[in-house]
mmCIF file of C-alpha atoms in Angstrom:
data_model
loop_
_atom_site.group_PDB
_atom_site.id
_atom_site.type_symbol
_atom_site.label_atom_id
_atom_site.label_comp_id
_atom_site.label_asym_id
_atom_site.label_seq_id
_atom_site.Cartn_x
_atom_site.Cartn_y
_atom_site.Cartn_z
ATOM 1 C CA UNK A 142 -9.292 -15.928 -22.976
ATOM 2 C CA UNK A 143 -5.986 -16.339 -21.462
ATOM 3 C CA UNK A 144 -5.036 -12.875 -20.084
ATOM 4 C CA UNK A 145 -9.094 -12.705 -18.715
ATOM 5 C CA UNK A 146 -8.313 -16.035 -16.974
ATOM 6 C CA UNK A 147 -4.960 -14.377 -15.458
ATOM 7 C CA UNK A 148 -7.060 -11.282 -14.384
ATOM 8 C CA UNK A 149 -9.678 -13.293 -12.391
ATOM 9 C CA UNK A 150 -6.750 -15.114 -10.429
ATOM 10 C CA UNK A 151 -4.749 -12.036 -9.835
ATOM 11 C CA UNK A 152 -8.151 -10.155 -8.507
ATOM 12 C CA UNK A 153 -8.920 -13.159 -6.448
ATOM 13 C CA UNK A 154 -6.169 -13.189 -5.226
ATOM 14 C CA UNK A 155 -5.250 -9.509 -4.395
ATOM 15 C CA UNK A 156 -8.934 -9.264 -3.176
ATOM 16 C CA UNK A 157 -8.218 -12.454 -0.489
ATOM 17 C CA UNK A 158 -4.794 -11.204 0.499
ATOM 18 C CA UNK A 159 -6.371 -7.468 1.201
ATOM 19 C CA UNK A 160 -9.277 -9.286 3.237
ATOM 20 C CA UNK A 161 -6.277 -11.279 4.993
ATOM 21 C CA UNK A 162 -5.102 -8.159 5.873
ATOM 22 C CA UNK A 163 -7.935 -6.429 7.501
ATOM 23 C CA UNK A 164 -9.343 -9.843 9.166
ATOM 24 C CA UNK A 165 -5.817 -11.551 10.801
ATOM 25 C CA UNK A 166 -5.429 -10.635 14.512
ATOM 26 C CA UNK A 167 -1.671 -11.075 14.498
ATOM 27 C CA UNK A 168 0.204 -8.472 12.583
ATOM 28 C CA UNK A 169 2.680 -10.727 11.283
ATOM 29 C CA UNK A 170 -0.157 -13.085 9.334
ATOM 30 C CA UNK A 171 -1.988 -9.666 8.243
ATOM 31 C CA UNK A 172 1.987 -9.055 6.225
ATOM 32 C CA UNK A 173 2.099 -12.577 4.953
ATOM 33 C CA UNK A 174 -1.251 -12.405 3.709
ATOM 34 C CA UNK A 175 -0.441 -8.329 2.329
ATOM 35 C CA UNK A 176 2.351 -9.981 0.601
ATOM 36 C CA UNK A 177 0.475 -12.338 -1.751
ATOM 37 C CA UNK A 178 -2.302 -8.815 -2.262
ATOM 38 C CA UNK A 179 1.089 -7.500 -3.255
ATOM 39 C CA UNK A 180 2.633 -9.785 -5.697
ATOM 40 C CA UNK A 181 -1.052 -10.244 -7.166
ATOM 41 C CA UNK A 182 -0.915 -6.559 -7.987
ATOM 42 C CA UNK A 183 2.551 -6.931 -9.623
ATOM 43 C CA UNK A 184 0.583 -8.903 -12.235
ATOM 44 C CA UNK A 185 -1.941 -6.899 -12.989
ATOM 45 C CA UNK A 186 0.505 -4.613 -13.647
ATOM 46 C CA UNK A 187 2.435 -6.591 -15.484
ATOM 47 C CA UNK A 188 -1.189 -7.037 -17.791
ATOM 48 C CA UNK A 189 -1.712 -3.837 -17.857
ATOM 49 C CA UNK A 190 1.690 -3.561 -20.021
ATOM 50 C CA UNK A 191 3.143 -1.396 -17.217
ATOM 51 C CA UNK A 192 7.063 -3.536 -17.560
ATOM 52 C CA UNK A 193 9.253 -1.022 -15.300
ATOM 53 C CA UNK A 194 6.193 -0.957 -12.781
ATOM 54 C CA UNK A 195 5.654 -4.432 -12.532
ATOM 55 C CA UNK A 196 9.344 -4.704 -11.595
ATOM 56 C CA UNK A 197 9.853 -2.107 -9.275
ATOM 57 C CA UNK A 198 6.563 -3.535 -7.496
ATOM 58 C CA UNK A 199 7.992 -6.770 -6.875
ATOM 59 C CA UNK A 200 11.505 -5.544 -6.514
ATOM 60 C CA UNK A 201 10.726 -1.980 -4.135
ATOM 61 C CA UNK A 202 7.250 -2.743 -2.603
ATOM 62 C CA UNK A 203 7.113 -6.854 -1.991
ATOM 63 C CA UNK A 204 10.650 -6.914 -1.489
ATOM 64 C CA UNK A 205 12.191 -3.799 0.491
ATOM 65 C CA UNK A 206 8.805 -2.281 2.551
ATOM 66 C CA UNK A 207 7.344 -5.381 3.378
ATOM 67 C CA UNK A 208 10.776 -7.115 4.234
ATOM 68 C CA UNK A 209 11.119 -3.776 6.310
ATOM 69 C CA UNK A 210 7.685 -4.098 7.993
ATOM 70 C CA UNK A 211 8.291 -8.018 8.851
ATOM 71 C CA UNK A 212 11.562 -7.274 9.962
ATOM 72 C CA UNK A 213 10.321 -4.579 12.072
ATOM 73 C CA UNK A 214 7.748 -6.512 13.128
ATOM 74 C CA UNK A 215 9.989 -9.449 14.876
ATOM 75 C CA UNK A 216 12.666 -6.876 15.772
ATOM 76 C CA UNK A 217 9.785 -5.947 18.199
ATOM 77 C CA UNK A 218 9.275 -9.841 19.232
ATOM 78 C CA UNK A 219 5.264 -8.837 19.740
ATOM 79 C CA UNK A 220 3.389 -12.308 21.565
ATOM 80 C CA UNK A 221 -0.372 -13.097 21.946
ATOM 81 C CA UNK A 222 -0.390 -11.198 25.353
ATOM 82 C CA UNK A 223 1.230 -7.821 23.302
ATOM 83 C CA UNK A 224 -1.462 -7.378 20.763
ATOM 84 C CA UNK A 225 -4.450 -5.400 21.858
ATOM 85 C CA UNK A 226 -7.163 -6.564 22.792
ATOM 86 C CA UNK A 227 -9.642 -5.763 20.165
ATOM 87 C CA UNK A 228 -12.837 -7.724 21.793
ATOM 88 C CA UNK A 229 -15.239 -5.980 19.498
ATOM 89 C CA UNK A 230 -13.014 -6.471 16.230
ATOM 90 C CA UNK A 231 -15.747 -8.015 14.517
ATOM 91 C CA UNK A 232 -18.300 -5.589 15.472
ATOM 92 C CA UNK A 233 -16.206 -2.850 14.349
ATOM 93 C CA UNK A 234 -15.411 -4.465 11.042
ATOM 94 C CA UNK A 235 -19.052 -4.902 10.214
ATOM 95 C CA UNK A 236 -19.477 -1.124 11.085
ATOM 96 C CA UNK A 237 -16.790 -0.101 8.547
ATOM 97 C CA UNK A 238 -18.216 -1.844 5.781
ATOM 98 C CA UNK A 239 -21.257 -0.400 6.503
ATOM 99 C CA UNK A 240 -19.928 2.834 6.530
ATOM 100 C CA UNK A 241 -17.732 2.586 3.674
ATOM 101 C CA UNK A 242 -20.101 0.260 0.984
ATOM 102 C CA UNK A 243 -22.022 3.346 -0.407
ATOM 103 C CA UNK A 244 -18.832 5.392 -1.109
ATOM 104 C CA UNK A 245 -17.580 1.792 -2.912
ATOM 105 C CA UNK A 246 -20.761 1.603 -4.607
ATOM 106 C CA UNK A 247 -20.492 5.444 -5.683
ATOM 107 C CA UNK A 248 -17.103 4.791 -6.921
ATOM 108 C CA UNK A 249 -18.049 1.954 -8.741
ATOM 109 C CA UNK A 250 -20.486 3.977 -10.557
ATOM 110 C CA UNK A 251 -18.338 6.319 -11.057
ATOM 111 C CA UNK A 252 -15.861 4.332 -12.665
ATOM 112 C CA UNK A 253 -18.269 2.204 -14.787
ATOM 113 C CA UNK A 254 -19.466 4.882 -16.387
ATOM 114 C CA UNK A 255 -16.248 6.087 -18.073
ATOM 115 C CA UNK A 256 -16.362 5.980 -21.603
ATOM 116 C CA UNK A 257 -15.714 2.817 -23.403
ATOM 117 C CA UNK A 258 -12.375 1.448 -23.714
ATOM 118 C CA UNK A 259 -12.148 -2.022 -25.797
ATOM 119 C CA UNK A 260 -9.073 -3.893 -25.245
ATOM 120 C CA UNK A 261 -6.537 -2.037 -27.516
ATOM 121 C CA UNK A 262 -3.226 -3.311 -28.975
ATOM 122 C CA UNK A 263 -0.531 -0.722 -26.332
ATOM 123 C CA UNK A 264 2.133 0.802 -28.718
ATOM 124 C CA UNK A 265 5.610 -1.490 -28.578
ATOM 125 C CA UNK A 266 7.551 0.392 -25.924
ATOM 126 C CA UNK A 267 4.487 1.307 -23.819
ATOM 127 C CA UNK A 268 5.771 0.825 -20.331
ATOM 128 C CA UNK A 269 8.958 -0.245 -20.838
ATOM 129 C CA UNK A 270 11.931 1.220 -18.838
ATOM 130 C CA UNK A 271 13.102 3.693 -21.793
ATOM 131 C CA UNK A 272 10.127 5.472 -22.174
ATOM 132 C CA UNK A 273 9.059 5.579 -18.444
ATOM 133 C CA UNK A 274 12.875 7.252 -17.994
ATOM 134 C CA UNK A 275 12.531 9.721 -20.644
ATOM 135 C CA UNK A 276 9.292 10.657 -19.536
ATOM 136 C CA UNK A 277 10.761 10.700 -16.064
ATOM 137 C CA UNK A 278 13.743 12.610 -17.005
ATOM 138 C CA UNK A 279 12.006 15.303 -18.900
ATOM 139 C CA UNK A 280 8.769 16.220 -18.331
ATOM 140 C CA UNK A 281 9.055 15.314 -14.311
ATOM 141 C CA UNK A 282 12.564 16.109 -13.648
ATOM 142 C CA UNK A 283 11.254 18.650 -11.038
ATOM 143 C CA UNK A 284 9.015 16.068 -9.154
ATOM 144 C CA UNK A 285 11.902 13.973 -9.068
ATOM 145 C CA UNK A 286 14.324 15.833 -7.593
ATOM 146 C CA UNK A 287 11.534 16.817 -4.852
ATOM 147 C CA UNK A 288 11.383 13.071 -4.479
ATOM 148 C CA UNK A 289 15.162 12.692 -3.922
ATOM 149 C CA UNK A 290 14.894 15.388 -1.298
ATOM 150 C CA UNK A 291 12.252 13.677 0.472
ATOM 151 C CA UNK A 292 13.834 10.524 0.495
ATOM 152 C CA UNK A 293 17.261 12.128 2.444
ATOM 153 C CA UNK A 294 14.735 13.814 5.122
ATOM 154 C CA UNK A 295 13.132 10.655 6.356
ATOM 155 C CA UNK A 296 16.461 8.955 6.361
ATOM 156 C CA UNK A 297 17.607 11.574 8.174
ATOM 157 C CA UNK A 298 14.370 11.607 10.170
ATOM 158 C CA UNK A 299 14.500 8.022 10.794
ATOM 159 C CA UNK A 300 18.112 7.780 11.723
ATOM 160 C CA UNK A 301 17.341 10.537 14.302
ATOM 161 C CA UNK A 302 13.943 9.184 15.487
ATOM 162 C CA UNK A 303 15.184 5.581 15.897
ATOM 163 C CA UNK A 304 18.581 5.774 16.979
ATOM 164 C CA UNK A 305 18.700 8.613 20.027
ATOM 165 C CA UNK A 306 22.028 7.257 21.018
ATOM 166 C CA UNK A 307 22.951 10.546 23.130
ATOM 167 C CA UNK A 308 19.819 10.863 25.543
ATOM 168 C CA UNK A 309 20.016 8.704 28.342
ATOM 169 C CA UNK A 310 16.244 6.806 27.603
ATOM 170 C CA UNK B 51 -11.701 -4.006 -20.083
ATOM 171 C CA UNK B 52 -10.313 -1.089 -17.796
ATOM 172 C CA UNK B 53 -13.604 -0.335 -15.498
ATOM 173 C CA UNK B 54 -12.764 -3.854 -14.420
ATOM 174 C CA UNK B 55 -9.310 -2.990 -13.202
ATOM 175 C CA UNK B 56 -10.322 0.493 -11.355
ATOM 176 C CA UNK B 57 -13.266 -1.591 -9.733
ATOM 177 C CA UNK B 58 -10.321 -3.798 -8.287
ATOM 178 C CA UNK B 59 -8.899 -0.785 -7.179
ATOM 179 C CA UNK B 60 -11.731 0.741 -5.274
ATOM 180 C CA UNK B 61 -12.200 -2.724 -3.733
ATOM 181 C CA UNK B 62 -8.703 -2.532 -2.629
ATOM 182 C CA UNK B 63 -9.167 0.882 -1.273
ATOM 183 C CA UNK B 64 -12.478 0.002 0.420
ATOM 184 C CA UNK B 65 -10.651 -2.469 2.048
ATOM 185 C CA UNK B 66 -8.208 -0.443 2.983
ATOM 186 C CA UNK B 67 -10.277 2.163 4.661
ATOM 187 C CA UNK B 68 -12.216 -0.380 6.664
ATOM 188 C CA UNK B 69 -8.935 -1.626 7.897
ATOM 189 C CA UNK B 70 -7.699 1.730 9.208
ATOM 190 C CA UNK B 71 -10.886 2.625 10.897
ATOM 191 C CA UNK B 72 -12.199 -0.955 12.874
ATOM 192 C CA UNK B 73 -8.414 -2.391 13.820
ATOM 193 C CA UNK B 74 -6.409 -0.915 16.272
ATOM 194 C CA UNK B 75 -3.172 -2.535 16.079
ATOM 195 C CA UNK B 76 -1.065 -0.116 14.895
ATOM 196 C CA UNK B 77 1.167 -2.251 12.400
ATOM 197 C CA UNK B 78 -2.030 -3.941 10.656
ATOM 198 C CA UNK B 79 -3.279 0.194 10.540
ATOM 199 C CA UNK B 80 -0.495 1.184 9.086
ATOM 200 C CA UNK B 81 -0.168 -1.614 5.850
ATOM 201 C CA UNK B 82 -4.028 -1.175 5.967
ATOM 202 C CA UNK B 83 -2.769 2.605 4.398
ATOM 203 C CA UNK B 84 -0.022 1.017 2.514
ATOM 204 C CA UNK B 85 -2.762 -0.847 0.758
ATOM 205 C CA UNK B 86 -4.835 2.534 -0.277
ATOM 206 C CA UNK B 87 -1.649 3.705 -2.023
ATOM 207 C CA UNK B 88 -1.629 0.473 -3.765
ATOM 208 C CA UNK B 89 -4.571 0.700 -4.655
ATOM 209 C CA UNK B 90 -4.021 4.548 -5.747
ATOM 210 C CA UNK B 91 -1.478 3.038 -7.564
ATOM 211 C CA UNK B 92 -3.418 0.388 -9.762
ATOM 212 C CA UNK B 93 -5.840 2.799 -10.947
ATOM 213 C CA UNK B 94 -2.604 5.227 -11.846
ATOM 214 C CA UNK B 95 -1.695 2.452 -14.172
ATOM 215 C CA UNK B 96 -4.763 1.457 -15.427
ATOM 216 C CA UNK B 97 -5.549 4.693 -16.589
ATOM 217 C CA UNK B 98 -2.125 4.993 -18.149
ATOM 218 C CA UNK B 99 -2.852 2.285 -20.290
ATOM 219 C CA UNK B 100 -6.569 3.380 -21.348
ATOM 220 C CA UNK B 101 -4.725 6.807 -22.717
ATOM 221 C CA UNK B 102 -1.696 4.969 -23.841
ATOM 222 C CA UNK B 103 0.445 7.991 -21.955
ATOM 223 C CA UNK B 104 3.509 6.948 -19.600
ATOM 224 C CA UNK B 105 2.784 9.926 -17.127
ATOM 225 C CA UNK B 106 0.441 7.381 -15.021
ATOM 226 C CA UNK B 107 3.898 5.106 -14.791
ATOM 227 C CA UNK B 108 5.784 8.111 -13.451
ATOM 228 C CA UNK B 109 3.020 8.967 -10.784
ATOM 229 C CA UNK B 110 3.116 5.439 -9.784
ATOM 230 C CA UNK B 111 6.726 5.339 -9.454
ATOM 231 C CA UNK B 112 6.065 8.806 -7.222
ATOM 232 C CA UNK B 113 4.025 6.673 -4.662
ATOM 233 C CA UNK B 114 5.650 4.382 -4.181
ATOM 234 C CA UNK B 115 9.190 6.273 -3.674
ATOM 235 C CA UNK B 116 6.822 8.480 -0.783
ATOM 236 C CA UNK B 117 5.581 5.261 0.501
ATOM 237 C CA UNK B 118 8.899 4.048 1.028
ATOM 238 C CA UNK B 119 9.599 7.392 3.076
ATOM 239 C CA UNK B 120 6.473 6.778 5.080
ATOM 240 C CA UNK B 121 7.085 3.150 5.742
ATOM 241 C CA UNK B 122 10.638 4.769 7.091
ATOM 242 C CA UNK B 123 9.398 7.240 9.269
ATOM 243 C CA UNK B 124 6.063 5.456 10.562
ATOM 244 C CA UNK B 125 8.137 2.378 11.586
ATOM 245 C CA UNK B 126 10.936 4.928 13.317
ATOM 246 C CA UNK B 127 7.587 6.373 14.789
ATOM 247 C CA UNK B 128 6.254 3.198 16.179
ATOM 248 C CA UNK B 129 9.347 1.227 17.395
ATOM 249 C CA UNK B 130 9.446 4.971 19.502
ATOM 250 C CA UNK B 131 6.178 4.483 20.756
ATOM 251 C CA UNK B 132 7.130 1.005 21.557
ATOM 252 C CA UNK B 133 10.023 1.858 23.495
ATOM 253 C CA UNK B 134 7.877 4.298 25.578
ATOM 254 C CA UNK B 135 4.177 2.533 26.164
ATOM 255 C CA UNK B 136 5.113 -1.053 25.440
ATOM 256 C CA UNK B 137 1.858 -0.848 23.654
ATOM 257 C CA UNK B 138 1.269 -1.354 19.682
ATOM 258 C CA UNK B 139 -2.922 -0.250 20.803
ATOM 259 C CA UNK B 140 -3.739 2.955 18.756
ATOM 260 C CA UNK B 141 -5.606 4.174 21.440
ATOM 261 C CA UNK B 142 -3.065 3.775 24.099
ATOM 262 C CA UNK B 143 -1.086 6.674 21.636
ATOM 263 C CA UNK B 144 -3.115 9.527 22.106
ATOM 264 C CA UNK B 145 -0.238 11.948 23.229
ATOM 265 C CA UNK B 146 -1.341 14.856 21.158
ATOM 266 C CA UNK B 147 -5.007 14.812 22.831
ATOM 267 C CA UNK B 148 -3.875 17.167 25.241
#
């Protein structure tokens, strides 16, 4: 089927961007490659029916925090000589995935053996931007104001972190 | 149909983990976390759609408005940290150690 043959490529390729991620010694290759992980996940989203999230991914996530990150990233001008050293990267890696396959295999487990869900026909507005606002607007109006709040402290924060204009540094 | 979705996620988070605990530059640490709440995210959504209720799409939306904080404050943090070590080694950044 069609939308299985979409799901393969999108896991493949969220799967080889992730592994990117983890594997590339230069931090700027390790965005590139969480970039494509990123966009992959956009359309999974966007076949899991999920319209306003599959938007805001692309639009919020692979778009403003990763351009952020990047730009941060060469704003910073980091060489070969900058990055550090990491001589036992590979050793390391092979000791994380040692220590972190039988909680992946639990989980797996765990999530196989939720009760069966055959691929249903979502209702006609499931996902789109009314219903996630209504939803949004009523039920988590609270959560969202908290959100708003948040969002003003680490500008704030940010602005005061960053800048320190008056200290002589 | 949806078990294969949430095992994409836990691969994703796996994946994530293993890059916050065996790298040690602190930008690749940092998306390395970016990538568990993505993967938080995915099985949000997946779940949404297995109970056909938005709320999943709200929490998703949640993450990724505190992710944008984070990504904020954490890159304040490190261009800081920069500034003062000339470092991006997480182990060169051990000032609360005492």
């Amino acid at each position: 089927m069609f939308a299985d043959g979409l799901f393969i490529l999108f896991t493949v390729f969220a799967v080889v961007g992730a592994a990117g991620l983890v594997l590339f010694k230069h931090p700027m290759n390790g965005a590139m490659s969480f970039v494509v992980t990123l966009i992959a996940l956009a359309g999974l989203y966007a076949l899991l029916n999920a319209k306003l999230i599959f938007a805001i991914q692309l639009i919020v996530y692979a778009g403003a925090i990763m351009s952020l990150i990047i730009f941060i990233i060469m704003f910073l001008n980091i060489q070969e000589e900058d990055l550090p050293a990491e001589e036992g990267r590979f050793k390391y890696l092979i000791g994380g995935v040692i220590v972190v396959a039988p909680v992946g295999m639990l989980l797996t487990k765990a999530v196989n053996s939720l009760p069966g869900s055959e691929a249903t026909i979502a209702g006609a507005g499931f996902g789109g931007v009314k219903e996630v606002g209504v939803k949004l607007f009523t039920e988590w109006l609270l959560p969202f104001e908290i959100v708003s709040i948040l969002l003003l402290v680490s500008l704030v924060g940010a602005v005061v972190l960053a800048g320190k204009r008056g200290t002589n540094k | 149909m949806i078990q294969s979705y949430l095992t994409v996620s836990v691969i994703l988070f796996c994946l994530g983990i293993v890059g916050v605990i065996s790298r040690r530059n602190v930008f690749t640490v940092f998306m390395s976390i970016e990538l568990m709440l993505n993967a938080a995210n995915l099985s949000f959504v997946a779940l949404a759609r297995l109970h056909e209720s938005m709320d999943g799409h709200v929490l998703a939306l949640m993450v990724m408005a505190v992710a944008a904080a984070e990504a904020a404050l954490a890159l304040a943090v490190v261009i800081l940290l920069h500034k003062h070590k000339g470092k991006l080694d997480t182990n060169v950044f051990s000032l609360l150690k005492g």
